[in-house]
GROMACS .gro file of C-alpha atoms in nm:
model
  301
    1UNK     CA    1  19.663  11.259  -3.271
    2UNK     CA    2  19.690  10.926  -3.084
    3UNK     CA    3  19.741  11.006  -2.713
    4UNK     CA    4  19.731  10.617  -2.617
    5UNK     CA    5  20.069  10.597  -2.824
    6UNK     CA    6  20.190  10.856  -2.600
    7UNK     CA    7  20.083  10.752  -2.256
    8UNK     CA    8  20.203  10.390  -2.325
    9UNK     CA    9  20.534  10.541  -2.407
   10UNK     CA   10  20.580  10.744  -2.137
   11UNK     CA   11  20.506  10.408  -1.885
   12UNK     CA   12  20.739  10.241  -2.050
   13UNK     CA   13  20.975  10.531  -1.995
   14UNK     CA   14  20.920  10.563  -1.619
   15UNK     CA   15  21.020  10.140  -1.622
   16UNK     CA   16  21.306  10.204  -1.824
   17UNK     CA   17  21.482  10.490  -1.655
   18UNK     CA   18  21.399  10.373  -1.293
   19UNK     CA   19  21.605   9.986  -1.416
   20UNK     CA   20  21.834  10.201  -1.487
   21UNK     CA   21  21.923  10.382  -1.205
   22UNK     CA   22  21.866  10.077  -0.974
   23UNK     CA   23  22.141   9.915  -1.177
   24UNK     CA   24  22.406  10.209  -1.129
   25UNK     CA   25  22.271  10.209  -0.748
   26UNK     CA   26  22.373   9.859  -0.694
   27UNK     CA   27  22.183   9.827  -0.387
   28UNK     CA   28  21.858  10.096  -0.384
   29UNK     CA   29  21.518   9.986  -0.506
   30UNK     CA   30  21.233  10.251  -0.623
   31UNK     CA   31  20.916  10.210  -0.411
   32UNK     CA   32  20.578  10.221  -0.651
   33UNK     CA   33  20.314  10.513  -0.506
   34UNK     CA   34  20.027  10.466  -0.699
   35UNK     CA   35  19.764  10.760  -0.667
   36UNK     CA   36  19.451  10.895  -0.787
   37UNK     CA   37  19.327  11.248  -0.798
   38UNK     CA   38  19.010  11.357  -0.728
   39UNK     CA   39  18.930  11.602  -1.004
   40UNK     CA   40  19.033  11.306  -1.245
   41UNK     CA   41  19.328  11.094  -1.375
   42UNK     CA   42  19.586  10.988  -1.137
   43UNK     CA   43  19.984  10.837  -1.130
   44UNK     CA   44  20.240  10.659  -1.038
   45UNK     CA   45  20.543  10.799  -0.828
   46UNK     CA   46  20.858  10.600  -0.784
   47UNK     CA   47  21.088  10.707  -0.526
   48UNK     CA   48  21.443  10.535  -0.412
   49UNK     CA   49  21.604  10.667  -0.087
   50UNK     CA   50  21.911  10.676   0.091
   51UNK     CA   51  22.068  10.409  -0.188
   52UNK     CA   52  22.470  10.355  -0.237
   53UNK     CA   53  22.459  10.604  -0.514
   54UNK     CA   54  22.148  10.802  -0.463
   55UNK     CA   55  22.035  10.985  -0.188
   56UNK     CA   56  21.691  11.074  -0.302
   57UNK     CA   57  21.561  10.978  -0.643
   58UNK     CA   58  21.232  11.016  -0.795
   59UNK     CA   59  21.086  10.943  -1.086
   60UNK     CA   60  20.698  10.998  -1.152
   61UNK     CA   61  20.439  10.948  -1.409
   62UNK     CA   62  20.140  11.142  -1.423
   63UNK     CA   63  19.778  11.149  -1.635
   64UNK     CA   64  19.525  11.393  -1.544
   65UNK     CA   65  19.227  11.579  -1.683
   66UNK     CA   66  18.992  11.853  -1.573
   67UNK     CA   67  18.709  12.028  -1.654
   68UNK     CA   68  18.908  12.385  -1.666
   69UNK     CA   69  19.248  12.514  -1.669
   70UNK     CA   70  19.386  12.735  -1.359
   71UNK     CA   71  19.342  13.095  -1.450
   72UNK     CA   72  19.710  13.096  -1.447
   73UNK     CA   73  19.733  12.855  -1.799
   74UNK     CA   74  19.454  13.069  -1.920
   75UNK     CA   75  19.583  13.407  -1.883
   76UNK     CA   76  19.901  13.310  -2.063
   77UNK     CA   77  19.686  13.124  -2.337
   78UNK     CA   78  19.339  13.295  -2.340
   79UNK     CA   79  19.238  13.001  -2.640
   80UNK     CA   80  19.215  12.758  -2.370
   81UNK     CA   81  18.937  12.948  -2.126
   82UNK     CA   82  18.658  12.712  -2.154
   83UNK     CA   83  18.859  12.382  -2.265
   84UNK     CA   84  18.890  12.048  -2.070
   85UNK     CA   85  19.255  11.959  -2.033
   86UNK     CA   86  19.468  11.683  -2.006
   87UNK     CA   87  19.769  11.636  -1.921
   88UNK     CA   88  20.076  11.304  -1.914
   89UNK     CA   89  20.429  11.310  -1.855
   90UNK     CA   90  20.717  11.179  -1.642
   91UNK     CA   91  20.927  11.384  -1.484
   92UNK     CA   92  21.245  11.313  -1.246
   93UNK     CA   93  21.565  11.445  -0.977
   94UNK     CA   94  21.800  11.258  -0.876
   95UNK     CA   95  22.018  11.365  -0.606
   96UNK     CA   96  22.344  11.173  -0.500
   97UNK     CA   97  22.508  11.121  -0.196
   98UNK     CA   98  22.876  11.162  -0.358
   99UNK     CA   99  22.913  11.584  -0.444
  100UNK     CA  100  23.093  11.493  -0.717
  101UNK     CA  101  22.764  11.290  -0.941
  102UNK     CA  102  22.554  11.575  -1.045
  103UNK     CA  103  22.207  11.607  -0.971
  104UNK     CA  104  21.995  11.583  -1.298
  105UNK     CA  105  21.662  11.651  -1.375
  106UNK     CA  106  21.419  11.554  -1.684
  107UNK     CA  107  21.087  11.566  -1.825
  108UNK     CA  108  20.855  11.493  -2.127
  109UNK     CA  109  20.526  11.561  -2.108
  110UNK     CA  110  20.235  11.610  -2.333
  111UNK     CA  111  19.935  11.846  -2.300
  112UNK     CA  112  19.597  11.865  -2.480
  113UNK     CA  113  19.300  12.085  -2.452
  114UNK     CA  114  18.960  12.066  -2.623
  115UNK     CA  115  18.602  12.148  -2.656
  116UNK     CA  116  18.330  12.014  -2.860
  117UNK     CA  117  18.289  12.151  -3.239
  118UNK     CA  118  18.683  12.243  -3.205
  119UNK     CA  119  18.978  12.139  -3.360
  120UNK     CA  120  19.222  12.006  -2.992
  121UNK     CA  121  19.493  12.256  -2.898
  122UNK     CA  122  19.799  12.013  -2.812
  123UNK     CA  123  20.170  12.045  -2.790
  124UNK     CA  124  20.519  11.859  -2.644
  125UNK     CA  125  20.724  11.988  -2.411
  126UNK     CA  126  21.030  11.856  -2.186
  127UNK     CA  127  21.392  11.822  -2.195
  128UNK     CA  128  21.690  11.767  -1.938
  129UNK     CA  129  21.962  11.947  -1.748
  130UNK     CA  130  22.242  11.900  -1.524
  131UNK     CA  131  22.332  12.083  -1.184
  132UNK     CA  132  22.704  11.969  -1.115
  133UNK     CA  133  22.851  12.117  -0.766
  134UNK     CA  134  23.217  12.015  -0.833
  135UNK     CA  135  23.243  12.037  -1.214
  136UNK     CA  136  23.405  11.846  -1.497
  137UNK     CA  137  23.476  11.964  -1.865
  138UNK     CA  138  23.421  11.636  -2.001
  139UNK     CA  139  23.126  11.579  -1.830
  140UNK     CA  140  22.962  11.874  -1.931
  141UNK     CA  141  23.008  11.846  -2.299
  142UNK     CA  142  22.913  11.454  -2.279
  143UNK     CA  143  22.569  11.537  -2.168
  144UNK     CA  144  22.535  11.874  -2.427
  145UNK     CA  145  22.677  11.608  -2.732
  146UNK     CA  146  22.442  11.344  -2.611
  147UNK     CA  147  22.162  11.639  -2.631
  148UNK     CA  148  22.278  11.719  -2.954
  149UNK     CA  149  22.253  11.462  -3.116
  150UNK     CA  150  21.841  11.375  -2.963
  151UNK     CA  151  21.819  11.686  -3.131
  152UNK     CA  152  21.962  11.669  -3.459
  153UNK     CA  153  21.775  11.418  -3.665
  154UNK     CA  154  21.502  11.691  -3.619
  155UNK     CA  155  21.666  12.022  -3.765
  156UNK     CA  156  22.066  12.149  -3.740
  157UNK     CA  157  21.906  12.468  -3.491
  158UNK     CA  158  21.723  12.269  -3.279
  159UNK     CA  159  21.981  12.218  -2.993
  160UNK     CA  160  22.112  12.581  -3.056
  161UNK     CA  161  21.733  12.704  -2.967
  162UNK     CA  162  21.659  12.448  -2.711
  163UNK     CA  163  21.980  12.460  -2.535
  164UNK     CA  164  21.944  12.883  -2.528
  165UNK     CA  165  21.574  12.827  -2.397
  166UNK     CA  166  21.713  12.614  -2.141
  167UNK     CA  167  21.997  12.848  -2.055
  168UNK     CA  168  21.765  13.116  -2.006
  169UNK     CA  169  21.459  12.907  -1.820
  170UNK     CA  170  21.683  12.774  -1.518
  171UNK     CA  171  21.825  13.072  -1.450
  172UNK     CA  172  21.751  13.171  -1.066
  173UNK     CA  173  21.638  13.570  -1.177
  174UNK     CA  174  21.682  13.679  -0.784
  175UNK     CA  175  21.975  13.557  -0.739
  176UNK     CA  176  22.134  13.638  -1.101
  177UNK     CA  177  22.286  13.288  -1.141
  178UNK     CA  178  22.201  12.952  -1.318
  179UNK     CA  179  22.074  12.637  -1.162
  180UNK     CA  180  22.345  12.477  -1.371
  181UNK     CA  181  22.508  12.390  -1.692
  182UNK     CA  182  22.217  12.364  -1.902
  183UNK     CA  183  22.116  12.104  -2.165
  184UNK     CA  184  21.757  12.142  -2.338
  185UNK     CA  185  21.434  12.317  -2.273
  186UNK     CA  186  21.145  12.306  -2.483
  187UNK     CA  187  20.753  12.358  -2.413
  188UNK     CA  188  20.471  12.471  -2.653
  189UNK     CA  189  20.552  12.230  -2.937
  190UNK     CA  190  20.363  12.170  -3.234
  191UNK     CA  191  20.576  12.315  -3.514
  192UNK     CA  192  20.534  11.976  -3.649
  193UNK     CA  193  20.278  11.739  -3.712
  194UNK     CA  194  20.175  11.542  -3.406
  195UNK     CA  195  20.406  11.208  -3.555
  196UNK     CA  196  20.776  11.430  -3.592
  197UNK     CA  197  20.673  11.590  -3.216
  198UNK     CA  198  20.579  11.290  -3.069
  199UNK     CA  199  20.879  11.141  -3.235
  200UNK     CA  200  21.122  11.464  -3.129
  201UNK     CA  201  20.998  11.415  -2.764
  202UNK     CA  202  21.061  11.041  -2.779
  203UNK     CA  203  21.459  11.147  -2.903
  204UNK     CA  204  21.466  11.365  -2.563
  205UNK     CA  205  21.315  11.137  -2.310
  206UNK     CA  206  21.540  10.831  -2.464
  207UNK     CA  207  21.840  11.058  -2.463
  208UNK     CA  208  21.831  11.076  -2.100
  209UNK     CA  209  22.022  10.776  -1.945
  210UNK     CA  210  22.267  10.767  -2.228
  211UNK     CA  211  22.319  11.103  -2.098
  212UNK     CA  212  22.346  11.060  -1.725
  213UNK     CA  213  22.449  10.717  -1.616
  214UNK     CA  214  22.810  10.739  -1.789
  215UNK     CA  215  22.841  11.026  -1.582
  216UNK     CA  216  22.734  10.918  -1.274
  217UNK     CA  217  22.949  10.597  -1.287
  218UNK     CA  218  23.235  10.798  -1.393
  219UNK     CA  219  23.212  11.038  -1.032
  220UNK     CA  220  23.009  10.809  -0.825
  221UNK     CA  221  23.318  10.647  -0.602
  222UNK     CA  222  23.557  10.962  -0.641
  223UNK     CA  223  23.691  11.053  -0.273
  224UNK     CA  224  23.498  11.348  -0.093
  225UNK     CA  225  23.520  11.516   0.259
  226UNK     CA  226  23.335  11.717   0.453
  227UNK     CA  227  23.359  12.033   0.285
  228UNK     CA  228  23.230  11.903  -0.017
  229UNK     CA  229  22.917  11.779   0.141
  230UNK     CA  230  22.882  12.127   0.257
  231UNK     CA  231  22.928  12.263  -0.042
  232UNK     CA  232  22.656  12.049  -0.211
  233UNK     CA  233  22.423  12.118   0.049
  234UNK     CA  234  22.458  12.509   0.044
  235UNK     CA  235  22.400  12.486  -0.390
  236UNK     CA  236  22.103  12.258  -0.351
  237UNK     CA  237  21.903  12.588  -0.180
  238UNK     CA  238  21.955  12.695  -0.541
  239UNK     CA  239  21.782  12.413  -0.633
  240UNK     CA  240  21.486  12.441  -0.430
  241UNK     CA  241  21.455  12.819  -0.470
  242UNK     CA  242  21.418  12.760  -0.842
  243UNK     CA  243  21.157  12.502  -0.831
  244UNK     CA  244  20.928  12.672  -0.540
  245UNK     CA  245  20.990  13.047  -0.705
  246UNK     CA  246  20.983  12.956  -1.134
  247UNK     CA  247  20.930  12.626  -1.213
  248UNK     CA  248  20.612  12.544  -1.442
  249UNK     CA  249  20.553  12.202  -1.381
  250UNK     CA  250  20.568  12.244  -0.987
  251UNK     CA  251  20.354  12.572  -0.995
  252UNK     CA  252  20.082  12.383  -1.238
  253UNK     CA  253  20.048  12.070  -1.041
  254UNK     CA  254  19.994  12.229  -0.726
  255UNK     CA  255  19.795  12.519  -0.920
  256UNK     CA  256  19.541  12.192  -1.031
  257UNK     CA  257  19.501  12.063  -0.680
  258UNK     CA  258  19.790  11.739  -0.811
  259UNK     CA  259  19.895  11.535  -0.551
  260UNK     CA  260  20.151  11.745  -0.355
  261UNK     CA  261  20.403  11.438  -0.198
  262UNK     CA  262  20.462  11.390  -0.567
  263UNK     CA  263  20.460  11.750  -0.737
  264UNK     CA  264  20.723  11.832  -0.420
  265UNK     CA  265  20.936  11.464  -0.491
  266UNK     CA  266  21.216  11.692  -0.642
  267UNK     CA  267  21.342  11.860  -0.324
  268UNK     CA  268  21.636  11.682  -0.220
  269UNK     CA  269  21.601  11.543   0.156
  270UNK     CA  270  21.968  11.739   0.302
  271UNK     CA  271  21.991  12.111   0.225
  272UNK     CA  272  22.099  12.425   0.359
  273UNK     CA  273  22.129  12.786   0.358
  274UNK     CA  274  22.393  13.025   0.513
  275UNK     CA  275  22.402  13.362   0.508
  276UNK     CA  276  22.585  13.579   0.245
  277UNK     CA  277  22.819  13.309   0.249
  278UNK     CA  278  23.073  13.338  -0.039
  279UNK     CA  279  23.366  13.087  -0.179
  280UNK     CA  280  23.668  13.113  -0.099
  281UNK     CA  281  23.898  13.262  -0.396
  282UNK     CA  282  24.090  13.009  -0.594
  283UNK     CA  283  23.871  12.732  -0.426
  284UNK     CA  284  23.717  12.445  -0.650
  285UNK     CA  285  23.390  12.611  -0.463
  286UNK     CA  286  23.504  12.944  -0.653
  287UNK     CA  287  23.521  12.747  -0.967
  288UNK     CA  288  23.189  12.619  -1.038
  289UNK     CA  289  23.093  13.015  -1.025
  290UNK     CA  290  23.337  13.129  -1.294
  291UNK     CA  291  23.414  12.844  -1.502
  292UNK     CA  292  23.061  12.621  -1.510
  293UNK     CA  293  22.768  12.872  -1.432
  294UNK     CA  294  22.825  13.135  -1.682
  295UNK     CA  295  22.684  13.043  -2.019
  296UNK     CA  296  22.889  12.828  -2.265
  297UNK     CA  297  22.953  12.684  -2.575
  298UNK     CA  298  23.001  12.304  -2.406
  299UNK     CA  299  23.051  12.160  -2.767
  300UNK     CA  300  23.310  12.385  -2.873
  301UNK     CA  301  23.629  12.234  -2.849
   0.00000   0.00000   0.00000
């Protein structure tokens, strides 16, 4: 296990995505936050605002280490009462001003726990999906082919299981709808030895802007009104509902005293929520419900 091999990569990551995204911008640049945290280990948030493209982007890298896990991590994994931990990843939302560019979101991260006189319980996790308010077929399988084929150097059922886990992970339970279309989910792994996992998480967190950026340059100019706007607004309370109610990276952070301006980066900075509100029928509102939401076979022609 060489966790300097995987905190290097995942700094060079953070670099890598955020060039990235300042070069679809065009004229948005990601401010640096460098932190520490108290109980030990610390980050680096990067955070572009009210660009030509993006509306609110972040992208953060985080390292940090305790002396215990919450009782939460502990309940789930009663092995790691009594272990230090620690903890790296980057992790990122971007939200768009156009409706039509999909919000994204991805993560890698890597977790280890030990104690002295015991072998180190470790494992990968991550992956990437796509929330879409006005949706497009081709877009949609793009991103699931491009997340194929991180996956399949590693095993023919890997995106099959990952994209199912993901399915069923960002689905909003109390409101009986997914976040999105999908794309991978995986946490827990060490099926592998730590070189093919490190290696398998790599193949994720480089899949990423292949995945994205074709996307957003494809939508990023296309003509919206009003409406739309609306639209997007109303379907990013989804989005924060999820990640306040389910999500595990949010919940830990802010479970392990992390620094909260970070942990919270993800919330988009325009949102709203109306009442029972319902689309209209036949609407391209409408369509997102029946045609995008529901689970799919994307690669399936």
């Amino acid at each position: 296990m060489n966790k300097q091999q995987v905190l290097s990569y995942l700094q060079q990551l953070q670099q890598t995505i955020c060039s990235a995204l300042e070069q679809l911008d065009g004229d948005g640049q990601f401010i640096k936050d460098s932190w520490q945290r108290e109980e030990g280990g610390g980050g680096c948030s990067r955070v572009l605002e009210n660009g030509r493209v993006i509306e609110k982007g972040g992208v953060n890298f985080s390292h940090v280490m305790g002396e215990q896990l919450p009782a939460s991590a502990t309940a789930a994994r009663p092995e790691l009462a009594g272990r230090s931990f620690e903890a790296m990843g980057v992790s990122l939302v971007i939200h768009p001003h156009n409706p039509f560019v999909p919000t994204c979101h991805m993560n890698v991260r890597f977790f280890v726990a030990e104690k002295p006189g015991e072998d180190p319980v470790w494992w990968f996790g991550g992956g990437f999906d796509l929330t879409p308010y006005y949706g497009f077929e081709d877009d949609c399988r793009h991103w699931h082919q491009t997340a194929y084929n991180a996956c399949e150097p590693f095993g023919d059922a890997l995106y099959d299981e990952f994209k199912t886990w993901c399915d069923q992970y960002f689905h909003i339970k109390h409101r009986d709808e997914a976040r999105g279309v999908g794309g991978l989910f995986f946490d827990d792994l060490n099926r592998w030895d730590f070189k093919t996992c490190f290696a398998f998480m790599r193949s994720v967190g480089d899949a990423f802007v292949p995945a994205y950026l074709p996307i957003a340059e494809k939508r990023k100019d296309h003509p919206y009104q009003t409406s739309h706007v609306e639209f997007q607004r109303y379907r990013r309370g989804r989005y924060v509902e999820f990640n306040l109610v389910y999500d595990r990276g949010t919940l830990f952070g802010l479970q392990t005293g992390g620094r909260t301006e970070s942990i919270l980066m993800s919330l988009p900075s325009h949102v709203s929520w109306h009442y029972n509100w319902q689309p209209k029928p036949g609407s391209e509102e409408e369509k997102l419900y029946t045609d995008f939401l529901p689970v799919r076979d994307w690669l399936k022609q």
